XYZ file of N, CA and C in Angstrom:
573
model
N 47.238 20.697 -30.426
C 46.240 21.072 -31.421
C 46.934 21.701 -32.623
N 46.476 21.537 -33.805
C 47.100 21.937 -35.449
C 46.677 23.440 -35.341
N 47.371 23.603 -35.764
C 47.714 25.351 -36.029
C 46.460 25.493 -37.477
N 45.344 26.263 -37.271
C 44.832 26.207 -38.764
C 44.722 26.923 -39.782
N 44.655 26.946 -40.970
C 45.185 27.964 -42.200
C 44.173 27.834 -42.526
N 43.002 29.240 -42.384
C 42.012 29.386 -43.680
C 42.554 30.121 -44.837
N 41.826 29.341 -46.080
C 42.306 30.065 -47.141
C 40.432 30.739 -47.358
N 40.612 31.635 -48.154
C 38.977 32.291 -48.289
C 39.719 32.904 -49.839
N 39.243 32.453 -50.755
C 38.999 32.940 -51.875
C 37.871 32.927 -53.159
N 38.389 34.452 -53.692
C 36.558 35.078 -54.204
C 37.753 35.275 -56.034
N 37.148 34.934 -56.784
C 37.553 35.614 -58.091
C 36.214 35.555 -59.205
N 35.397 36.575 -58.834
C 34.254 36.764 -59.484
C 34.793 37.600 -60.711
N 35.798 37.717 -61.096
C 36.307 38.189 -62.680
C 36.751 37.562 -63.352
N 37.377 36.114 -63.023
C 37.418 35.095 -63.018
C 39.122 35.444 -64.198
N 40.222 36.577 -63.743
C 41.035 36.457 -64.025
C 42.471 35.951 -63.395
N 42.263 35.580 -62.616
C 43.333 35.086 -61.200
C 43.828 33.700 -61.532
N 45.177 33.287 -60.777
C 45.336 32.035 -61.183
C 45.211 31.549 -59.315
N 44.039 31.803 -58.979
C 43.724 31.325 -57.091
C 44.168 29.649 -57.419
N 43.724 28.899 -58.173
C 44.254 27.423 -58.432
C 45.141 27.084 -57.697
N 46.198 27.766 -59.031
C 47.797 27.464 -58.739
C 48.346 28.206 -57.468
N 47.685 29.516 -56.767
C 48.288 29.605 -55.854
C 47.830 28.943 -54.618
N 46.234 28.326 -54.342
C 46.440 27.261 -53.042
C 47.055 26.259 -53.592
N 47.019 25.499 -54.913
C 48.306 24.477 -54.910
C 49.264 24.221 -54.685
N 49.955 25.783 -54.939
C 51.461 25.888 -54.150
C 51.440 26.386 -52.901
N 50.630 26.356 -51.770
C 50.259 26.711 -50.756
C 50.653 25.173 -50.329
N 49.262 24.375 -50.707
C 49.035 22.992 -50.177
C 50.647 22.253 -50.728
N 51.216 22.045 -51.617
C 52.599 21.546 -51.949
C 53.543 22.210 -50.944
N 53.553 23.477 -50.625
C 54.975 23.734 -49.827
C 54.689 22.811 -48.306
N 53.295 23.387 -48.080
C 53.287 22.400 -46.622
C 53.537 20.960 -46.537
N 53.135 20.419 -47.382
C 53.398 19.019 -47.628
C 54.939 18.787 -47.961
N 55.560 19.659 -47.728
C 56.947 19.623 -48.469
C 57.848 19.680 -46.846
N 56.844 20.607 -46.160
C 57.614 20.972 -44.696
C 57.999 20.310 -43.716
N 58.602 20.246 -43.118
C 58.832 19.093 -41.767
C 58.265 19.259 -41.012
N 57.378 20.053 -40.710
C 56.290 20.048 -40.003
C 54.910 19.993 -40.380
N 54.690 19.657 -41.364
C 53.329 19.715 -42.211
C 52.197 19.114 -41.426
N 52.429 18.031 -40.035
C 51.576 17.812 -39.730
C 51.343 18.846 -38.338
N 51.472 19.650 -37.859
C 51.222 20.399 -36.915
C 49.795 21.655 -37.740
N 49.885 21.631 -39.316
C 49.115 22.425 -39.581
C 47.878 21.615 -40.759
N 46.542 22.161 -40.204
C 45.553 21.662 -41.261
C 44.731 23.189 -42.121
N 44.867 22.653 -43.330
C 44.527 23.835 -44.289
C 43.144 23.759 -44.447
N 42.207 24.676 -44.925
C 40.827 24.740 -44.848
C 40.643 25.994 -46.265
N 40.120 25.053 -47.065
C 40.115 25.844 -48.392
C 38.434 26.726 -48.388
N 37.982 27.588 -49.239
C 36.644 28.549 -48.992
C 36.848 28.809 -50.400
N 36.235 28.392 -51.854
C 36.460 28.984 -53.082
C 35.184 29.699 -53.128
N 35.183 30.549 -54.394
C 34.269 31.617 -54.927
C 33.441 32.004 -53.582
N 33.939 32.455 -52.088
C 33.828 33.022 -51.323
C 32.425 33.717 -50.942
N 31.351 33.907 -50.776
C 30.609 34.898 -50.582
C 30.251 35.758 -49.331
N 29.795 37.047 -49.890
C 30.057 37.531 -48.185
C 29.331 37.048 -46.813
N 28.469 36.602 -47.767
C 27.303 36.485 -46.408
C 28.366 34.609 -45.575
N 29.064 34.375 -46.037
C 30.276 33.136 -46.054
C 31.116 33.738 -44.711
N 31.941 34.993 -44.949
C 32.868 35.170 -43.802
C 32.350 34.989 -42.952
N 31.321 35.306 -41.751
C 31.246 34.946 -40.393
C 31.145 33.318 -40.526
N 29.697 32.913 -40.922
C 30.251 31.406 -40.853
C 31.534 30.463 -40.903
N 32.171 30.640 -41.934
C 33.180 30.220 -41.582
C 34.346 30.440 -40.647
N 34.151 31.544 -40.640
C 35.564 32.207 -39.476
C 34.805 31.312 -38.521
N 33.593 31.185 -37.652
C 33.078 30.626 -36.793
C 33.404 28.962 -36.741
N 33.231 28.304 -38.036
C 33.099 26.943 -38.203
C 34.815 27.057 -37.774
N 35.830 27.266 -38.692
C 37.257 26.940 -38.446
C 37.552 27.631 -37.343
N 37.238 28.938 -37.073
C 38.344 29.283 -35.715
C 39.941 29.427 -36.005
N 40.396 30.237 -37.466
C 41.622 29.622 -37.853
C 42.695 30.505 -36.875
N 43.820 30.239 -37.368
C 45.273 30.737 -36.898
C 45.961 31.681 -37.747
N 45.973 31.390 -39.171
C 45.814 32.526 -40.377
C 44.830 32.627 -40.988
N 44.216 33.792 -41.245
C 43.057 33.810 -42.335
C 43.643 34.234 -43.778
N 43.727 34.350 -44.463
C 44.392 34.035 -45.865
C 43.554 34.704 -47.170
N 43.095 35.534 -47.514
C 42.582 35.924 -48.581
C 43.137 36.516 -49.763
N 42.625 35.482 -51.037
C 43.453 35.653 -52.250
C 42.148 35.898 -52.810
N 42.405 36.975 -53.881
C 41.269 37.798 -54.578
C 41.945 39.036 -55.170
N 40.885 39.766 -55.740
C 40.849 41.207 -56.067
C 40.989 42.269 -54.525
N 41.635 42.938 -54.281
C 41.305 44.507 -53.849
C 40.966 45.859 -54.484
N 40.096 46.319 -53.719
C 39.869 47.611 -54.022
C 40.287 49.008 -53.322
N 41.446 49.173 -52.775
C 41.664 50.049 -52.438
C 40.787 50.262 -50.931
N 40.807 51.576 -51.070
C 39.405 51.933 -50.175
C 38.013 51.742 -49.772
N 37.656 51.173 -51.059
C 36.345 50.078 -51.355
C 36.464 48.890 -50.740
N 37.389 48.799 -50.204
C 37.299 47.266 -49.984
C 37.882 46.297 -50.728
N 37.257 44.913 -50.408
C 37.622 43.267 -50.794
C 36.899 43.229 -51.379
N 37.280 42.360 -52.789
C 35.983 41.921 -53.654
C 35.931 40.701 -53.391
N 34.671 40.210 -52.505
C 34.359 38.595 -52.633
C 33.109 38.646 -53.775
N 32.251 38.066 -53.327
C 31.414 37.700 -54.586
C 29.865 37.321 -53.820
N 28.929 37.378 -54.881
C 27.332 37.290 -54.455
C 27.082 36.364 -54.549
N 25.523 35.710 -54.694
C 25.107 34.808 -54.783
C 25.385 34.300 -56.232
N 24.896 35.371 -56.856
C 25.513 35.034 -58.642
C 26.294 35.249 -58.885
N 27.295 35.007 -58.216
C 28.827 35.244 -59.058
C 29.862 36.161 -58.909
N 28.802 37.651 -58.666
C 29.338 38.633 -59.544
C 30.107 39.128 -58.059
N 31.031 40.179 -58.669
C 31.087 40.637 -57.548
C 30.784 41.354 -56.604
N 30.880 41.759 -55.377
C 30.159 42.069 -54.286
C 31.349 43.031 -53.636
N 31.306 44.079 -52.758
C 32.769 44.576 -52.006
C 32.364 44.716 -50.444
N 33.157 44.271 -49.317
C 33.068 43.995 -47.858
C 33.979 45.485 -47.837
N 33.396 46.377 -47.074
C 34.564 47.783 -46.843
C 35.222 47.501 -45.898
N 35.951 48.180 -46.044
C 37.466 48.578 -44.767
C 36.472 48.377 -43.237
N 35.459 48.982 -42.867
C 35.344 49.337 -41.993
C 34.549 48.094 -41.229
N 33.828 47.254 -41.925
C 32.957 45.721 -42.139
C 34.300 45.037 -41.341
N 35.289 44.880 -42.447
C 35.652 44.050 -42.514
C 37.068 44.055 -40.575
N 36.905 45.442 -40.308
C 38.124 46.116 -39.232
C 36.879 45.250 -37.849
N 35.661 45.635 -38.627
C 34.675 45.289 -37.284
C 34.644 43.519 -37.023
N 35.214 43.036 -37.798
C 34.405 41.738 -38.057
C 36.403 41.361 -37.213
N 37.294 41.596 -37.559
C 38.276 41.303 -36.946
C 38.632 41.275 -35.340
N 37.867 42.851 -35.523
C 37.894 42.916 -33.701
C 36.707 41.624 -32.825
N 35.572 41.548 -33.581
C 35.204 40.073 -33.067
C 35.796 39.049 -32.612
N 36.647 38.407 -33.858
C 37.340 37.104 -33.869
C 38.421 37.351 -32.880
N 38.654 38.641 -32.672
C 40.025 39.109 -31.495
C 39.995 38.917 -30.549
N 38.477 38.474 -30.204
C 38.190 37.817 -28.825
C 38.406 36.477 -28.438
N 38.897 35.469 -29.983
C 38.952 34.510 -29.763
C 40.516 33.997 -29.087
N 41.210 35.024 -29.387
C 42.761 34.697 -29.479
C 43.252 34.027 -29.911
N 42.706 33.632 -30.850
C 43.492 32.441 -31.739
C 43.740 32.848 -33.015
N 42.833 34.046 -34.223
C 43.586 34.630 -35.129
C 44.650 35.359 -34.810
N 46.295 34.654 -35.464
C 47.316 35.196 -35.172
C 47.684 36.326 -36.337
N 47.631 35.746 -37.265
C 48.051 36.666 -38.622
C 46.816 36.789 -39.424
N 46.536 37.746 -40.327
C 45.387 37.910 -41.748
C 46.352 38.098 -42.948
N 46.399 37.607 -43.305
C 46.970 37.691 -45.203
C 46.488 38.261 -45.873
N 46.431 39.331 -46.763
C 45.594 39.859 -47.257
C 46.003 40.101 -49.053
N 46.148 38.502 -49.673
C 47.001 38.626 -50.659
C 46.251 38.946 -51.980
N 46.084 40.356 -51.882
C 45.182 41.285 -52.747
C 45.922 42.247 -53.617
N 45.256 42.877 -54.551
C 45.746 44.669 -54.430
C 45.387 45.413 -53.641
N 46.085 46.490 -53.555
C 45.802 47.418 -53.162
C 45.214 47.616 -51.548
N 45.805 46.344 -50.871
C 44.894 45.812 -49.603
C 45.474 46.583 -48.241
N 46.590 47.916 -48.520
C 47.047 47.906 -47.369
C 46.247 48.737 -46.330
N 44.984 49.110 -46.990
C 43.992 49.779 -45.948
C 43.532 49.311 -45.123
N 42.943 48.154 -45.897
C 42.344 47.184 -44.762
C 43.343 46.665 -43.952
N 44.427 46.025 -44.588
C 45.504 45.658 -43.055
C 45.693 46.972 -41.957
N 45.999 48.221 -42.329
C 46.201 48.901 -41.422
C 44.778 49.095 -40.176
N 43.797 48.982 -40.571
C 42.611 48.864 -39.664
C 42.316 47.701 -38.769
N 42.615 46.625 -40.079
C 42.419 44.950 -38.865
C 43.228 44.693 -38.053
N 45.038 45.503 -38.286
C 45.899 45.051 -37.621
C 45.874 45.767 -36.008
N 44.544 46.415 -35.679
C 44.541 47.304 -34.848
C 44.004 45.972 -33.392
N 43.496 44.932 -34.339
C 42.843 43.963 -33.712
C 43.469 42.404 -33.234
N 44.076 42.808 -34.827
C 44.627 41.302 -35.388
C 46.809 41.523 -35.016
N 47.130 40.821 -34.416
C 48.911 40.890 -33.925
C 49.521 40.764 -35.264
N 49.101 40.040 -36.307
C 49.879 40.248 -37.728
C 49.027 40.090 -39.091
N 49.189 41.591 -40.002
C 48.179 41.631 -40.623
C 49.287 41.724 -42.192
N 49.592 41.009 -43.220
C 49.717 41.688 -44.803
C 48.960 42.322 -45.109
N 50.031 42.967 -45.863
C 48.328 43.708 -46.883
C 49.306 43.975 -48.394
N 49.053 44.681 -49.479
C 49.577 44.761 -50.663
C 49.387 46.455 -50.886
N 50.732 47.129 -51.122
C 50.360 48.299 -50.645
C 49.733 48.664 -52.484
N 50.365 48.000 -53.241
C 49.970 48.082 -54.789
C 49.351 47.076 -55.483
N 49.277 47.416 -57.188
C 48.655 45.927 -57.707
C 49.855 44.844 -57.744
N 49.398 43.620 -57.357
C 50.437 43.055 -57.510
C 50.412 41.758 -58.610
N 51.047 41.071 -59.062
C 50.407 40.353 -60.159
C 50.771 38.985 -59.450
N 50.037 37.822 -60.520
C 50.050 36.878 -59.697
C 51.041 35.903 -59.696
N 51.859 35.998 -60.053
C 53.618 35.344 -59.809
C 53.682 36.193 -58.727
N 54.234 36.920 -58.649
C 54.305 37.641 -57.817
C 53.754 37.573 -56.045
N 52.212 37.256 -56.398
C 51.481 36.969 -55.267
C 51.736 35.535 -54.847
N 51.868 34.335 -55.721
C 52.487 33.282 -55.867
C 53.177 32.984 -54.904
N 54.604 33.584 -55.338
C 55.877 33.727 -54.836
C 55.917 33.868 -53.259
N 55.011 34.919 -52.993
C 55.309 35.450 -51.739
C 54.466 34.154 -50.948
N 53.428 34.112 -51.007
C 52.646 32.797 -50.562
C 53.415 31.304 -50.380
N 53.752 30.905 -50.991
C 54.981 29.615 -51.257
C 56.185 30.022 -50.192
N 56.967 31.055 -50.762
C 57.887 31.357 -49.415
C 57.509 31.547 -48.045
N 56.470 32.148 -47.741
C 55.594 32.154 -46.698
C 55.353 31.355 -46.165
N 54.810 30.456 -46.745
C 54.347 28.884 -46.111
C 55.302 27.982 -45.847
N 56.202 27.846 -46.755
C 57.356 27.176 -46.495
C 57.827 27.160 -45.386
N 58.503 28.537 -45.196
C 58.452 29.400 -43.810
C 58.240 28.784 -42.223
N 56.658 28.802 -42.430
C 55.867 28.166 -41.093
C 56.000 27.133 -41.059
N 56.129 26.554 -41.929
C 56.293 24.648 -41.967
C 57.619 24.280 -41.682
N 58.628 25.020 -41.464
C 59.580 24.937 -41.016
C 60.013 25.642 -39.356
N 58.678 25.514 -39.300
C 58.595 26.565 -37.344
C 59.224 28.034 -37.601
N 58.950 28.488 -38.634
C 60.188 29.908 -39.002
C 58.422 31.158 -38.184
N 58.835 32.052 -37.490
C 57.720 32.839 -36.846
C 57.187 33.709 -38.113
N 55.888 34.154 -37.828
C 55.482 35.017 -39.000
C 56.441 35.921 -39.260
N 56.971 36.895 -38.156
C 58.024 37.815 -39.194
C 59.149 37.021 -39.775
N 59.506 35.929 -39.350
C 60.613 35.412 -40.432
C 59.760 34.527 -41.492
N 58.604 34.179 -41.598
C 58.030 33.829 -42.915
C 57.852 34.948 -43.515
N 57.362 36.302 -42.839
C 57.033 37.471 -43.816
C 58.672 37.555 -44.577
N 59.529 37.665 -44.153
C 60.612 38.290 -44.845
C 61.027 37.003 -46.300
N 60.960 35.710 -45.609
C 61.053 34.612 -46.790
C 60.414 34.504 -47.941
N 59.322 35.214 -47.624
C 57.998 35.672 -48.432
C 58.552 36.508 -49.459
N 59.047 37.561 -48.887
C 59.758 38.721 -49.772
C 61.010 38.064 -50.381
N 61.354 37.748 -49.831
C 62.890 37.103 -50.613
C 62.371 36.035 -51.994
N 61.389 35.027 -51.581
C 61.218 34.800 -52.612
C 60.859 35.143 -53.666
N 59.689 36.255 -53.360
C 59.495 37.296 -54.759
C 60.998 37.477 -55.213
N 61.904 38.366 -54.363
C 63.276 38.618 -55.478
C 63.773 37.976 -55.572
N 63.533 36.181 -55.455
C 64.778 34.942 -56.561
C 63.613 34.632 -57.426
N 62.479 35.068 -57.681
C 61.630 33.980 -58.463
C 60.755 35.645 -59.353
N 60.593 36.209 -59.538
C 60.474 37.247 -60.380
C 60.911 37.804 -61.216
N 61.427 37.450 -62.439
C 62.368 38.161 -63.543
C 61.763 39.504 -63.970
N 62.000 40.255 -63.452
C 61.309 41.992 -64.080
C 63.011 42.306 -64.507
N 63.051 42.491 -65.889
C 64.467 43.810 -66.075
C 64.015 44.908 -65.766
N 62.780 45.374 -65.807
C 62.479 46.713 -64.893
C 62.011 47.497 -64.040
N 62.171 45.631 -63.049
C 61.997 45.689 -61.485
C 62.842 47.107 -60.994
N 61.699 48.064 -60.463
C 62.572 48.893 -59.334
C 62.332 48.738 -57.923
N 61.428 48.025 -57.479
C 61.213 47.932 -56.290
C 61.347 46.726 -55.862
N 61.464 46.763 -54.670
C 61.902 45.656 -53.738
C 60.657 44.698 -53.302
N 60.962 43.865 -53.179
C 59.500 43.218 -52.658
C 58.687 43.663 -51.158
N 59.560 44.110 -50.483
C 58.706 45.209 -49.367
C 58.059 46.400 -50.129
N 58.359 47.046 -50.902
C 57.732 47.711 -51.357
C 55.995 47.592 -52.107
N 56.653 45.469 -52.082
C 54.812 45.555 -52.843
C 54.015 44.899 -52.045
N 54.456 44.447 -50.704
C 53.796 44.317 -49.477
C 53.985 44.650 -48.194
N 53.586 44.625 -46.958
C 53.792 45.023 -45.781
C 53.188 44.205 -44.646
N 54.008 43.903 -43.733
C 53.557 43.139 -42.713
C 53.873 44.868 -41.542
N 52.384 44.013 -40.979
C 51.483 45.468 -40.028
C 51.985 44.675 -38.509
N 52.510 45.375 -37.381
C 52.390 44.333 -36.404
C 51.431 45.375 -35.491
N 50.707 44.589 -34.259
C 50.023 45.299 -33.180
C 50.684 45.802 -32.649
């Protein structure tokens, strides 16, 4: 059976480049030598009343969310109109320990800002959780996603995609006044 990748993304501010980053999601796998062991499952402009259904319909292996974070507030997915909407830390910790019954969510992605709250709560449920301990921009978020995927499509385990992840942020990020490391602008949570 295919290993499955939900992607779930909300950009009700409509400043994100979510596009280009499932494109380079869907391109690295297709790039992988294993590309057919995994099937991707895309979710755009996201809404909340959306997460259970779908987690239900796919049943995935990563859940994947590219969007806004809010810190302590939560995930910003989005309403019926558009706008945005926020799922809290505590929604969203409950809704994990559910799917934890399935044993089949292995990792949550949580390729946000400011998301490392919520990873530290879901990962209580979930065996491998990202999260973004800051804002992160979207090269940046890019980067890590692409190396990531690459990663798995090459049978590499989540902690050695998490670290490829990071590495690619530091070959593909030109900051001259980069001070931090790319662990520093994310974190993989384990159970």
């Amino acid at each position: 059976m295919n290993k499955k990748i939900l992607i779930l993304a909300a950009n009700p501010r409509r400043d994100l480049k979510l596009e280009q980053e499932i494109r380079d999601i869907e391109e690295g796998l297709k790039r992988s030598a294993y590309r057919e062991e995994f099937d991707l499952e895309i979710k755009l402009a996201v809404r909340v009343k959306d997460l259970q259904a779908t987690l239900l319909e796919v049943k995935p292996w990563i859940v994947h969310f590219c969007g806004h974070g809010n810190g302590s507030e939560g995930l910003v997915l989005e309403n019926d109109a558009g706008k945005q909407q926020l799922v809290s830390t505590e929604a969203l910790a409950d809704l994990f320990r559910i799917v934890a019954k399935w044993k089949a969510v292995e990792c949550v992605l949580l390729n946000t800002c400011y998301s490392e709250e919520q990873a530290k709560e879901i990962v209580k449920h979930i065996n491998y959780v990202i999260g973004m301990q800051q804002e992160i921009r979207d090269d940046t978020a890019i980067a890590f996603t692409v190396g990531f995927y690459e990663a798995l499509g090459s049978q590499e385990t989540i902690e050695s995609a998490y670290e490829w992840g990071c590495n690619r942020i530091q070959l593909e990020t030109n900051r001259s006044t980069q001070t931090r490391n790319a662990t520093a602008v994310n974190k993989l949570l384990r159970s």
